Short mmCIF file of C-alpha atoms and ligand atoms in Angstrom, two decimals:
data_model
loop_
_atom_site.label_atom_id
_atom_site.label_comp_id
_atom_site.label_asym_id
_atom_site.label_seq_id
_atom_site.Cartn_x
_atom_site.Cartn_y
_atom_site.Cartn_z
CA MET A 358 15.68 -6.42 32.32
CA ARG A 359 17.68 -8.45 30.29
CA GLN A 360 20.32 -5.07 28.54
CA LEU A 361 20.40 -5.54 24.24
CA ALA A 362 22.28 -2.44 23.46
CA SER A 363 20.55 0.15 19.94
CA LEU A 364 23.07 0.82 17.73
CA LYS A 365 22.83 4.91 17.51
CA THR A 366 24.20 5.69 14.40
CA ALA A 367 23.32 8.61 11.33
CA LEU A 368 22.12 7.44 8.29
CA THR A 369 20.13 8.73 5.33
CA GLY A 370 16.29 8.52 5.72
CA ASN A 371 16.52 5.77 2.78
CA TYR A 372 18.96 4.05 4.79
CA ALA A 373 16.88 4.15 6.99
CA VAL A 374 13.94 2.03 5.97
CA ALA A 375 16.41 0.00 3.78
CA TYR A 376 17.72 -1.33 7.98
CA ALA A 377 14.14 -1.34 8.84
CA VAL A 378 13.41 -3.96 6.14
CA LYS A 379 16.54 -5.35 6.48
CA MET A 380 15.55 -6.62 10.34
CA ALA A 381 12.38 -7.24 9.69
CA LYS A 382 13.69 -10.14 7.26
CA PRO A 383 11.55 -9.86 3.95
CA HIS A 384 11.35 -13.20 1.53
CA VAL A 385 10.28 -10.80 -1.55
CA ILE A 386 11.90 -7.89 -2.52
CA ALA A 387 11.28 -5.90 -6.10
CA ALA A 388 11.49 -2.74 -7.18
CA TYR A 389 12.13 -0.71 -10.15
CA PRO A 390 14.34 2.29 -10.41
CA ILE A 391 12.90 6.12 -9.30
CA THR A 392 14.50 8.71 -7.99
CA PRO A 393 14.60 10.21 -5.12
CA GLN A 394 13.55 5.91 -4.00
CA THR A 395 16.15 4.25 -5.18
CA THR A 396 18.85 4.30 -2.77
CA ILE A 397 16.23 2.41 -0.80
CA VAL A 398 16.61 -0.67 -2.95
CA GLU A 399 20.10 -0.06 -4.16
CA LYS A 400 21.10 -0.66 0.10
CA LEU A 401 18.64 -3.57 -0.20
CA SER A 402 20.36 -5.21 -2.81
CA GLU A 403 23.75 -5.29 -1.33
CA PHE A 404 22.74 -6.27 1.38
CA VAL A 405 20.72 -9.56 0.15
CA ALA A 406 23.96 -9.81 -2.53
CA LYS A 407 26.70 -9.97 0.91
CA GLY A 408 23.30 -12.53 2.16
CA GLU A 409 23.64 -10.16 5.07
CA LEU A 410 19.87 -11.02 3.90
CA ARG A 411 17.82 -13.26 2.83
CA ALA A 412 16.12 -12.09 0.49
CA SER A 413 14.72 -12.84 -3.21
CA PHE A 414 15.03 -9.65 -4.94
CA VAL A 415 13.30 -10.02 -7.62
CA ASN A 416 14.97 -6.97 -10.04
CA VAL A 417 11.71 -6.65 -12.79
CA GLU A 418 10.65 -3.61 -15.95
CA SER A 419 8.65 -1.15 -14.00
CA GLU A 420 6.47 -0.59 -10.84
CA PHE A 421 3.37 -2.00 -12.33
CA SER A 422 5.40 -5.11 -12.15
CA ALA A 423 7.16 -4.60 -8.73
CA LEU A 424 3.78 -4.22 -7.09
CA ALA A 425 2.53 -7.16 -9.13
CA THR A 426 5.66 -9.40 -8.39
CA VAL A 427 4.87 -8.71 -4.08
CA TYR A 428 1.78 -8.91 -4.47
CA GLY A 429 1.99 -12.94 -5.79
CA ALA A 430 4.08 -13.17 -3.29
CA SER A 431 2.41 -11.06 -0.28
CA MET A 432 -0.50 -13.96 -1.35
CA ALA A 433 1.37 -17.13 -1.34
CA GLY A 434 2.56 -16.00 2.01
CA ALA A 435 5.24 -14.25 1.60
CA ARG A 436 6.86 -11.60 3.54
CA ALA A 437 7.11 -8.25 0.98
CA PHE A 438 8.56 -5.35 0.71
CA THR A 439 8.57 -2.64 -2.49
CA ALA A 440 9.52 1.26 -2.47
CA THR A 441 8.51 3.73 -5.18
CA SER A 442 7.67 7.43 -5.72
CA SER A 443 5.82 9.86 -7.76
CA HIS A 444 5.15 8.38 -11.68
CA GLY A 445 6.23 5.16 -11.06
CA LEU A 446 3.61 4.87 -7.83
CA PHE A 447 1.02 5.82 -10.36
CA TYR A 448 2.52 3.34 -13.07
CA MET A 449 1.50 0.86 -10.03
CA TYR A 450 -2.05 1.68 -10.13
CA GLU A 451 -4.35 -0.37 -10.89
CA MET A 452 -2.29 -2.84 -9.37
CA LEU A 453 -2.45 -1.28 -5.41
CA TRP A 454 -6.45 -1.60 -5.63
CA TRP A 455 -5.78 -5.82 -6.56
CA ALA A 456 -3.65 -5.64 -3.85
CA ALA A 457 -5.65 -3.35 -1.19
CA GLY A 458 -8.42 -5.82 -2.60
CA SER A 459 -6.78 -8.98 -1.76
CA ARG A 460 -5.96 -8.28 1.49
CA ALA A 461 -2.26 -8.44 0.94
CA PRO A 462 -0.18 -7.60 3.89
CA ILE A 463 3.10 -5.79 1.81
CA VAL A 464 4.37 -2.71 2.87
CA MET A 465 5.62 -0.24 0.47
CA ALA A 466 8.19 2.76 1.39
CA VAL A 467 6.20 5.90 -1.27
CA VAL A 468 9.74 8.91 -0.76
CA THR A 469 7.42 11.40 -1.92
CA ARG A 470 8.18 14.20 -5.24
CA THR A 471 6.37 16.10 -8.09
CA VAL A 472 4.46 14.19 -10.04
CA GLY A 473 4.94 16.13 -13.56
CA PRO A 474 4.51 17.87 -15.65
CA PRO A 475 6.96 19.31 -16.38
CA TRP A 476 10.00 17.17 -14.92
CA ASN A 477 10.82 17.45 -11.41
CA ILE A 478 12.15 14.45 -8.43
CA HIS A 479 12.08 17.53 -5.54
CA ASP A 480 8.84 17.38 -1.89
CA GLU A 481 5.61 18.16 -2.35
CA HIS A 482 2.98 14.69 -1.47
CA ASN A 483 0.22 14.60 -4.16
CA ASP A 484 2.20 11.55 -5.11
CA ILE A 485 0.86 9.11 -1.57
CA LEU A 486 -1.78 10.70 -1.05
CA ALA A 487 -3.45 10.49 -4.31
CA ILE A 488 -3.34 6.74 -3.80
CA ARG A 489 -6.06 7.65 -0.29
CA ASP A 490 -8.87 5.88 -1.82
CA SER A 491 -6.95 2.08 -2.94
CA GLY A 492 -7.05 1.11 0.17
CA TRP A 493 -3.79 0.75 1.51
CA ALA A 494 -2.89 2.27 4.97
CA VAL A 495 -1.17 5.41 4.12
CA ALA A 496 1.57 6.55 7.03
CA MET A 497 4.30 9.99 7.19
CA ALA A 498 6.78 9.38 8.66
CA SER A 499 8.61 13.27 10.19
CA SER A 500 12.19 12.54 10.97
CA VAL A 501 14.54 9.67 9.40
CA GLN A 502 14.29 8.53 12.87
CA GLU A 503 10.45 7.64 12.57
CA ALA A 504 10.95 6.31 8.48
CA PHE A 505 12.86 3.78 10.61
CA ASP A 506 10.08 2.81 13.38
CA LEU A 507 7.48 3.20 11.45
CA THR A 508 9.00 0.83 8.70
CA VAL A 509 9.30 -1.83 11.17
CA GLN A 510 5.44 -1.11 12.87
CA ALA A 511 3.79 -0.92 9.19
CA PHE A 512 4.48 -5.00 8.69
CA ARG A 513 2.35 -5.43 12.13
CA LEU A 514 -0.24 -3.61 11.41
CA ALA A 515 0.13 -4.68 7.58
CA GLU A 516 0.07 -8.45 8.86
CA LYS A 517 -2.30 -7.81 11.50
CA ALA A 518 -4.91 -5.59 10.06
CA TYR A 519 -4.30 -7.67 6.88
CA ILE A 520 -4.45 -3.72 4.96
CA PRO A 521 -1.03 -2.64 2.42
CA VAL A 522 1.23 -0.10 3.95
CA ALA A 523 2.30 2.44 2.29
CA VAL A 524 5.42 3.93 4.13
CA GLY A 525 4.95 7.70 3.47
CA LEU A 526 8.85 10.06 3.44
CA ASP A 527 9.70 13.12 1.98
CA GLY A 528 12.10 13.32 -0.85
CA PHE A 529 15.58 14.32 -0.09
CA VAL A 530 14.10 16.57 3.12
CA LEU A 531 14.39 13.24 3.97
CA SER A 532 15.59 10.59 1.82
CA HIS A 533 18.51 12.03 1.10
CA THR A 534 19.03 13.39 4.40
CA VAL A 535 21.23 11.64 6.88
CA GLU A 536 20.20 12.16 11.45
CA THR A 537 21.65 10.40 13.56
CA LEU A 538 18.84 7.35 14.73
CA GLU A 539 19.57 4.60 17.28
CA LEU A 540 19.11 0.88 15.69
CA PRO A 541 17.33 -1.06 17.78
CA PRO A 542 18.88 -4.69 18.25
CA GLN A 543 18.38 -7.64 15.93
CA GLU A 544 16.40 -9.52 18.45
CA LEU A 545 13.51 -6.63 20.38
CA VAL A 546 12.59 -6.65 15.85
CA ASP A 547 12.23 -9.82 16.59
CA GLU A 548 10.26 -10.41 19.29
CA PHE A 549 8.26 -7.41 17.43
CA LEU A 550 7.52 -8.75 14.35
CA PRO A 551 6.78 -12.39 14.44
CA PRO A 552 6.86 -14.74 12.02
CA ARG A 553 3.94 -13.73 9.72
CA SER A 554 0.58 -16.30 9.52
CA PRO A 555 0.64 -17.35 5.13
CA ASN A 556 -2.42 -19.25 5.60
CA ALA A 557 -4.12 -15.87 4.70
CA PRO A 558 -5.45 -13.67 4.54
CA MET A 559 -5.49 -17.31 2.09
CA PRO A 560 -4.43 -20.05 2.50
CA LEU A 561 -2.81 -20.99 -1.02
CA ARG A 562 -0.70 -23.96 -1.84
CA PRO A 563 -0.39 -26.91 -4.09
CA GLY A 564 -2.39 -28.89 -3.69
CA LEU A 565 -5.26 -26.96 -2.57
CA PRO A 566 -6.48 -25.32 -5.82
CA LEU A 567 -8.44 -22.11 -4.36
CA THR A 568 -9.69 -18.86 -6.52
CA PHE A 569 -9.53 -15.94 -5.34
CA GLY A 570 -10.23 -12.58 -7.09
CA ASN A 571 -12.07 -13.81 -10.11
CA ILE A 572 -16.31 -13.27 -11.25
CA PRO A 573 -18.18 -14.08 -7.80
CA SER A 574 -21.50 -15.90 -8.41
CA ASP A 575 -23.53 -13.04 -6.42
CA ASP A 576 -22.71 -9.34 -6.85
CA ARG A 577 -23.52 -9.18 -3.20
CA ILE A 578 -20.44 -11.04 -1.99
CA HIS A 579 -18.23 -8.33 -3.50
CA ALA A 580 -19.84 -5.28 -2.13
CA GLU A 581 -19.31 -7.60 1.19
CA HIS A 582 -16.21 -7.85 0.96
CA LEU A 583 -15.95 -3.79 0.22
CA LYS A 584 -17.57 -3.16 3.57
CA ARG A 585 -15.72 -5.49 5.44
CA ILE A 586 -12.35 -3.34 3.50
CA TYR A 587 -13.51 0.28 5.35
CA TRP A 588 -14.20 -2.33 8.29
CA ALA A 589 -10.99 -3.19 8.29
CA HIS A 590 -9.53 0.75 8.38
CA GLN A 591 -12.10 1.49 10.82
CA GLU A 592 -10.33 -1.40 13.33
CA ALA A 593 -6.35 -1.01 12.09
CA LYS A 594 -6.90 2.64 14.16
CA LYS A 595 -7.28 0.70 17.53
CA ALA A 596 -4.33 -1.09 16.07
CA ILE A 597 -2.67 1.39 15.30
CA LYS A 598 -2.09 2.74 18.54
CA GLU A 599 -1.86 -0.32 20.48
CA ILE A 600 1.37 -1.17 17.89
CA ASP A 601 2.83 2.69 18.72
CA ALA A 602 2.60 1.56 21.98
CA GLU A 603 3.66 -2.15 22.00
CA TYR A 604 6.75 -1.19 20.19
CA GLY A 605 6.90 2.34 22.24
CA LYS A 606 7.65 -0.66 25.36
CA LEU A 607 9.78 -3.34 23.48
CA LEU A 608 11.82 -0.56 21.84
CA GLY A 609 11.88 2.59 23.51
CA ARG A 610 9.23 5.04 21.22
CA SER A 611 6.55 5.88 19.85
CA TYR A 612 4.29 8.76 19.44
CA GLY A 613 1.01 8.93 20.11
CA GLY A 614 -0.52 6.83 17.29
CA LEU A 615 -2.46 8.65 14.13
CA VAL A 616 -1.35 11.42 15.21
CA GLU A 617 1.75 12.99 17.75
CA ARG A 618 0.23 15.65 19.39
CA ARG A 619 1.86 19.14 20.73
CA TRP A 620 0.86 21.89 22.96
CA LEU A 621 -2.75 21.08 22.47
CA GLU A 622 -4.15 21.21 25.36
CA ASP A 623 -4.70 25.32 25.60
CA ALA A 624 -4.40 26.24 21.98
CA LYS A 625 -6.92 28.25 20.29
CA TYR A 626 -5.36 28.03 17.39
CA ALA A 627 -3.98 24.73 15.58
CA VAL A 628 -1.86 23.84 13.29
CA VAL A 629 -2.15 20.13 11.24
CA CYS A 630 0.45 18.53 8.83
CA MET A 631 2.34 16.04 8.12
CA GLY A 632 5.59 14.76 7.03
CA ALA A 633 8.91 15.49 7.61
CA TRP A 634 8.44 19.67 8.38
CA CYS A 635 5.92 18.95 10.91
CA GLY A 636 10.15 19.76 12.00
CA ASP A 637 8.93 24.01 10.61
CA ALA A 638 5.94 23.99 12.05
CA GLU A 639 6.89 23.22 15.26
CA ALA A 640 9.67 25.19 15.54
CA ALA A 641 7.47 27.64 14.00
CA VAL A 642 4.69 26.70 17.09
CA GLU A 643 7.34 27.44 19.22
CA SER A 644 8.45 29.89 18.35
CA LEU A 645 3.77 31.92 17.81
CA ARG A 646 3.47 30.64 21.45
CA ARG A 647 7.20 32.49 23.15
CA GLU A 648 5.29 35.43 21.81
CA GLY A 649 2.53 34.13 23.53
CA VAL A 650 0.01 32.59 20.40
CA PRO A 651 -1.53 29.92 22.41
CA VAL A 652 -0.96 27.50 19.31
CA GLY A 653 -0.79 23.68 19.16
CA LEU A 654 0.34 21.68 16.36
CA MET A 655 -1.08 18.40 15.18
CA ARG A 656 0.23 15.94 13.28
CA LEU A 657 -0.88 13.52 11.35
CA ARG A 658 0.87 10.20 11.29
CA PHE A 659 -1.08 7.99 8.78
CA ILE A 660 -3.83 9.91 6.16
CA ARG A 661 -5.74 6.24 5.39
CA PRO A 662 -7.53 4.79 8.32
CA PHE A 663 -7.55 8.43 8.65
CA PRO A 664 -7.76 9.72 12.74
CA ASP A 665 -11.33 11.24 12.64
CA GLU A 666 -11.05 10.81 16.60
CA GLU A 667 -8.80 13.14 17.23
CA VAL A 668 -9.38 15.80 14.57
CA ALA A 669 -12.18 16.34 16.58
CA GLU A 670 -10.43 17.08 19.63
CA LEU A 671 -9.68 20.22 17.82
CA GLU A 672 -13.78 21.42 18.19
CA ALA A 673 -12.79 23.72 20.95
CA ALA A 674 -10.18 25.71 18.92
CA GLU A 675 -11.64 28.29 18.02
CA LYS A 676 -9.41 28.48 14.33
CA VAL A 677 -7.57 25.71 12.38
CA VAL A 678 -4.82 25.68 10.19
CA VAL A 679 -3.89 23.20 7.83
CA PHE A 680 -0.77 22.84 6.09
CA ASP A 681 -0.95 21.53 2.63
CA ARG A 682 1.74 20.38 0.61
CA ASP A 683 -0.12 19.16 -1.98
CA ILE A 684 -3.18 21.44 -4.17
CA THR A 685 -5.89 19.67 -6.43
CA PRO A 686 -8.35 21.67 -7.95
CA ALA A 687 -10.00 21.64 -5.40
CA GLY A 688 -7.81 22.58 -2.30
CA GLY A 689 -5.63 20.92 -0.30
CA VAL A 690 -6.18 16.97 0.64
CA LEU A 691 -5.08 17.38 4.48
CA GLY A 692 -7.63 20.38 4.26
CA ARG A 693 -10.25 18.96 2.96
CA GLU A 694 -10.26 15.79 4.78
CA VAL A 695 -10.01 17.69 8.15
CA ALA A 696 -12.67 20.65 7.20
CA SER A 697 -14.90 17.10 6.84
CA VAL A 698 -14.64 16.34 10.46
CA LEU A 699 -14.52 20.46 11.39
CA GLY A 700 -16.91 22.09 8.91
CA ARG A 701 -15.59 24.85 6.65
CA ASP A 702 -16.27 27.84 9.34
CA LYS A 703 -13.16 26.70 11.67
CA VAL A 704 -10.45 25.26 8.78
CA VAL A 705 -7.58 27.83 6.92
CA ASP A 706 -6.33 25.59 4.46
CA VAL A 707 -2.86 26.31 3.23
CA VAL A 708 -1.35 24.58 -0.11
CA ALA A 709 2.42 25.51 -0.17
CA GLY A 710 4.93 23.96 -0.49
CA ILE A 711 4.11 22.89 -3.52
CA ALA A 712 5.97 21.83 -6.53
CA GLY A 713 9.32 20.77 -4.17
CA VAL A 714 10.30 24.91 -2.59
CA ASP A 715 11.43 25.58 0.14
CA PHE A 716 9.28 26.75 3.08
CA LYS A 717 10.98 27.52 5.99
CA ALA A 718 10.15 27.74 9.97
CA SER A 719 9.47 31.94 9.72
CA ASP A 720 7.43 30.76 6.38
CA PHE A 721 5.26 28.50 8.59
CA LYS A 722 5.18 31.42 11.25
CA ALA A 723 4.12 34.61 7.68
CA ALA A 724 1.64 31.91 6.61
CA PHE A 725 -0.05 30.72 9.47
CA ARG A 726 -0.89 34.28 10.49
CA LYS A 727 -1.82 35.29 7.16
CA ALA A 728 -4.36 32.02 7.19
CA LEU A 729 -5.71 34.16 10.42
CA GLU A 730 -6.63 37.02 8.61
CA ALA A 731 -8.49 34.49 5.82
CA GLU A 732 -10.56 32.93 8.33
CA LYS A 733 -11.56 30.22 6.13
CA GLY A 734 -10.84 28.78 2.30
CA VAL A 735 -7.66 27.96 0.50
CA VAL A 736 -4.86 30.25 0.99
CA LEU A 737 -2.06 29.86 -1.27
CA ILE A 738 1.15 30.23 -1.11
CA MET B 374 -9.66 -16.87 9.55
CA GLY B 375 -8.21 -16.94 6.47
CA LEU B 376 -11.74 -17.55 4.32
CA GLU B 377 -13.68 -14.49 6.56
CA LEU B 378 -11.09 -12.06 5.04
CA ILE B 379 -11.84 -13.19 0.86
CA PRO B 380 -14.45 -14.23 -0.45
CA ILE B 381 -12.80 -17.60 -1.80
CA SER B 382 -13.54 -19.70 -5.20
CA ARG B 383 -12.91 -23.37 -4.82
CA PRO B 384 -13.12 -24.60 -7.63
CA ALA B 385 -16.44 -27.34 -9.01
CA PRO B 386 -16.98 -28.39 -12.39
CA GLY B 387 -19.75 -26.06 -13.50
CA SER B 388 -18.90 -23.39 -11.58
CA GLY B 389 -20.11 -20.97 -14.39
CA GLY B 390 -23.10 -22.23 -16.27
CA LEU B 391 -23.15 -24.58 -19.12
CA THR B 392 -21.77 -23.08 -20.93
CA GLY B 393 -21.43 -25.32 -23.84
CA THR B 394 -25.10 -23.37 -24.86
CA TRP B 395 -22.76 -20.30 -26.33
CA ARG B 396 -21.86 -22.12 -28.53
CA THR B 397 -21.65 -21.58 -32.26
CA LEU B 398 -19.62 -23.37 -33.43
CA LYS B 399 -19.46 -26.75 -32.71
CA PRO B 400 -15.58 -28.66 -32.67
CA LEU B 401 -15.94 -32.50 -34.09
CA VAL B 402 -13.02 -34.32 -34.40
CA ASP B 403 -12.37 -37.77 -36.72
CA LEU B 404 -11.11 -39.90 -34.32
CA ALA B 405 -9.65 -42.08 -37.61
CA LYS B 406 -7.31 -39.77 -38.38
CA CYS B 407 -6.66 -38.44 -34.61
CA ILE B 408 -3.04 -39.57 -34.12
CA ASP B 409 -3.56 -39.56 -30.43
CA CYS B 410 -0.86 -36.79 -30.31
CA GLY B 411 -2.86 -35.22 -27.12
CA ILE B 412 -1.59 -31.32 -28.43
CA CYS B 413 -5.58 -30.36 -27.90
CA TRP B 414 -6.05 -31.76 -24.22
CA LEU B 415 -3.47 -29.23 -23.11
CA TYR B 416 -4.25 -26.28 -25.98
CA CYS B 417 -8.57 -26.60 -24.89
CA PRO B 418 -8.77 -23.56 -22.32
CA GLU B 419 -11.53 -24.87 -20.81
CA ALA B 420 -10.22 -28.46 -19.75
CA VAL B 421 -12.17 -29.97 -21.64
CA ILE B 422 -11.01 -32.76 -23.50
CA ASP B 423 -10.30 -35.68 -22.33
CA TRP B 424 -7.04 -37.61 -23.91
CA GLU B 425 -5.55 -40.94 -22.20
CA LYS B 426 -3.02 -42.45 -24.60
CA GLY B 427 -4.01 -45.30 -26.63
CA LYS B 428 -7.73 -44.50 -25.98
CA LYS B 429 -8.15 -40.99 -28.24
CA ILE B 430 -9.23 -37.45 -27.07
CA SER B 431 -13.50 -37.01 -25.64
CA ILE B 432 -14.71 -33.77 -25.62
CA ASP B 433 -17.19 -32.33 -23.72
CA TYR B 434 -19.43 -30.70 -25.64
CA ALA B 435 -21.71 -29.70 -22.28
CA TYR B 436 -19.17 -26.78 -21.77
CA CYS B 437 -16.94 -26.79 -24.20
CA LYS B 438 -17.79 -23.16 -25.41
CA GLY B 439 -16.32 -24.10 -29.24
CA CYS B 440 -12.88 -21.74 -29.63
CA GLY B 441 -12.03 -23.65 -32.45
CA ILE B 442 -8.01 -23.37 -30.49
CA CYS B 443 -7.94 -27.72 -30.38
CA ALA B 444 -9.36 -27.26 -34.12
CA HIS B 445 -6.49 -24.77 -35.17
CA GLU B 446 -3.65 -26.58 -33.09
CA CYS B 447 -4.82 -30.23 -34.17
CA PRO B 448 -1.58 -31.05 -36.39
CA VAL B 449 -3.43 -33.82 -38.81
CA LYS B 450 -6.12 -31.04 -39.08
CA ALA B 451 -8.72 -34.37 -37.16
CA ILE B 452 -10.80 -32.01 -35.74
CA GLU B 453 -13.61 -29.70 -38.10
CA MET B 454 -15.42 -26.94 -36.49
CA ALA B 455 -19.24 -27.51 -37.96
CA PRO B 456 -21.59 -24.61 -37.87
CA GLU B 457 -24.55 -25.70 -34.10
CA GLU B 458 -27.24 -26.66 -34.80
CA THR B 459 -30.41 -24.14 -33.85
S1 LIG C 1394 -13.85 -25.33 -29.59
FE1 LIG C 1394 -11.73 -24.74 -27.54
S2 LIG C 1394 -13.53 -25.43 -25.31
FE2 LIG C 1394 -13.93 -26.74 -27.34
S3 LIG C 1394 -12.91 -28.61 -27.96
FE3 LIG C 1394 -11.92 -26.82 -28.45
S4 LIG C 1394 -10.76 -26.80 -27.26
FE4 LIG C 1394 -11.78 -26.88 -25.70
S1 LIG C 1395 -4.57 -32.67 -32.02
FE1 LIG C 1395 -5.75 -33.15 -33.62
S2 LIG C 1395 -3.99 -35.57 -33.61
FE2 LIG C 1395 -3.58 -34.33 -31.80
S3 LIG C 1395 -5.36 -35.71 -30.83
FE3 LIG C 1395 -6.26 -33.92 -30.73
S4 LIG C 1395 -7.72 -34.39 -32.39
FE4 LIG C 1395 -5.62 -36.24 -31.83
#
């Protein structure tokens, strides 16, 4: 076996993403600064300026242009990356649909942040959840290490499934918090992530005029195209698991595919959550278990494609408590998605930690007990 | 694989149908006035003006939509927009 040493170091979540992107060797990066995303592209522009990364770094005047730039680059065959947060993500909204509808294999980091009004830069998941129907794959990391791993995996997934991938990480909680992580040797990342094919989704090159996106001669062509995106997401579920397993074999860490499971085998109750606060949820679940409560945890790593099959495993549980760090007029997004698999009677949706309000392991414990009392519906903390 | 991922179009003349039937104003060129500059050829958004230096221009009325850009851009006013006969 080859001996290639990983580098154990400590980085913020944003720098971990920047290092992952650097090791993925993209051709084009374009982004517009917005807190708390900015330090990702700041670091990347530094890599480019120092000659450590041979990529075109395109400074743009808006997030709309940032995504339009990487979209064009991606359709021309380039590996392309952008990053944003909150209002910046919403400024991209129209282009998000064009990118996904064009099957452009872009990777984008979304550093989650509240949406105004009022102005608030703290953590919440409403921004990334709002793109869940656009055709992007949407993932959330739970640690700085996973932010790195997920970003590298995202390029493989995007370029295999021809689905753009949004890698979410919690604003400040991960983006600006230093944690230890292992950076793999470049050789192993190269092996895991070979150069992308420039011929798909379309072989765009001088002398071969082609168009995509013009008015279809028959609306049924458009309808078929939309159905293929649905099927691509269904197939991507398998790809996510395979890529995660292969990453584990080659680079030493895997997470279980679309979800990560803890103590679910004998669980009478299940907690479902996503993102950085799952660490606190896990501490709470562990503490409850020590007190004799048979509870397990399912952490959603992907919400698009949605892990329907994995969530269905929770049928065996008596009650499923979903924690949403987001709120909509209809309740929490994850609560509704999980209830769409398990039914409304089994699911209690706890909406907490919104607007960046701190939510600790002890808060999880208290909310869990409150949820069991509520039996179903939405509990607003 | 690539061509199956997304529906791709290749350019073909008249793929949008006989767009010349949409015209209400018709560009008429006075070749005696035309100075053979090629500006109309450059500006026509439908690429229906043929131009070869020395031979002046001709317009393919099967696809000319009658937008009038050529008439507007012509530096010597050699193109006149005349109402289309119905
Ligand atoms: S009227 Fe418009 S479409 Fe017709 S030849 Fe002139 S510029 Fe082209
Ligand atoms: S722009 Fe006018 S002068 Fe120039 S080629 Fe066209 S018709 Fe002739």
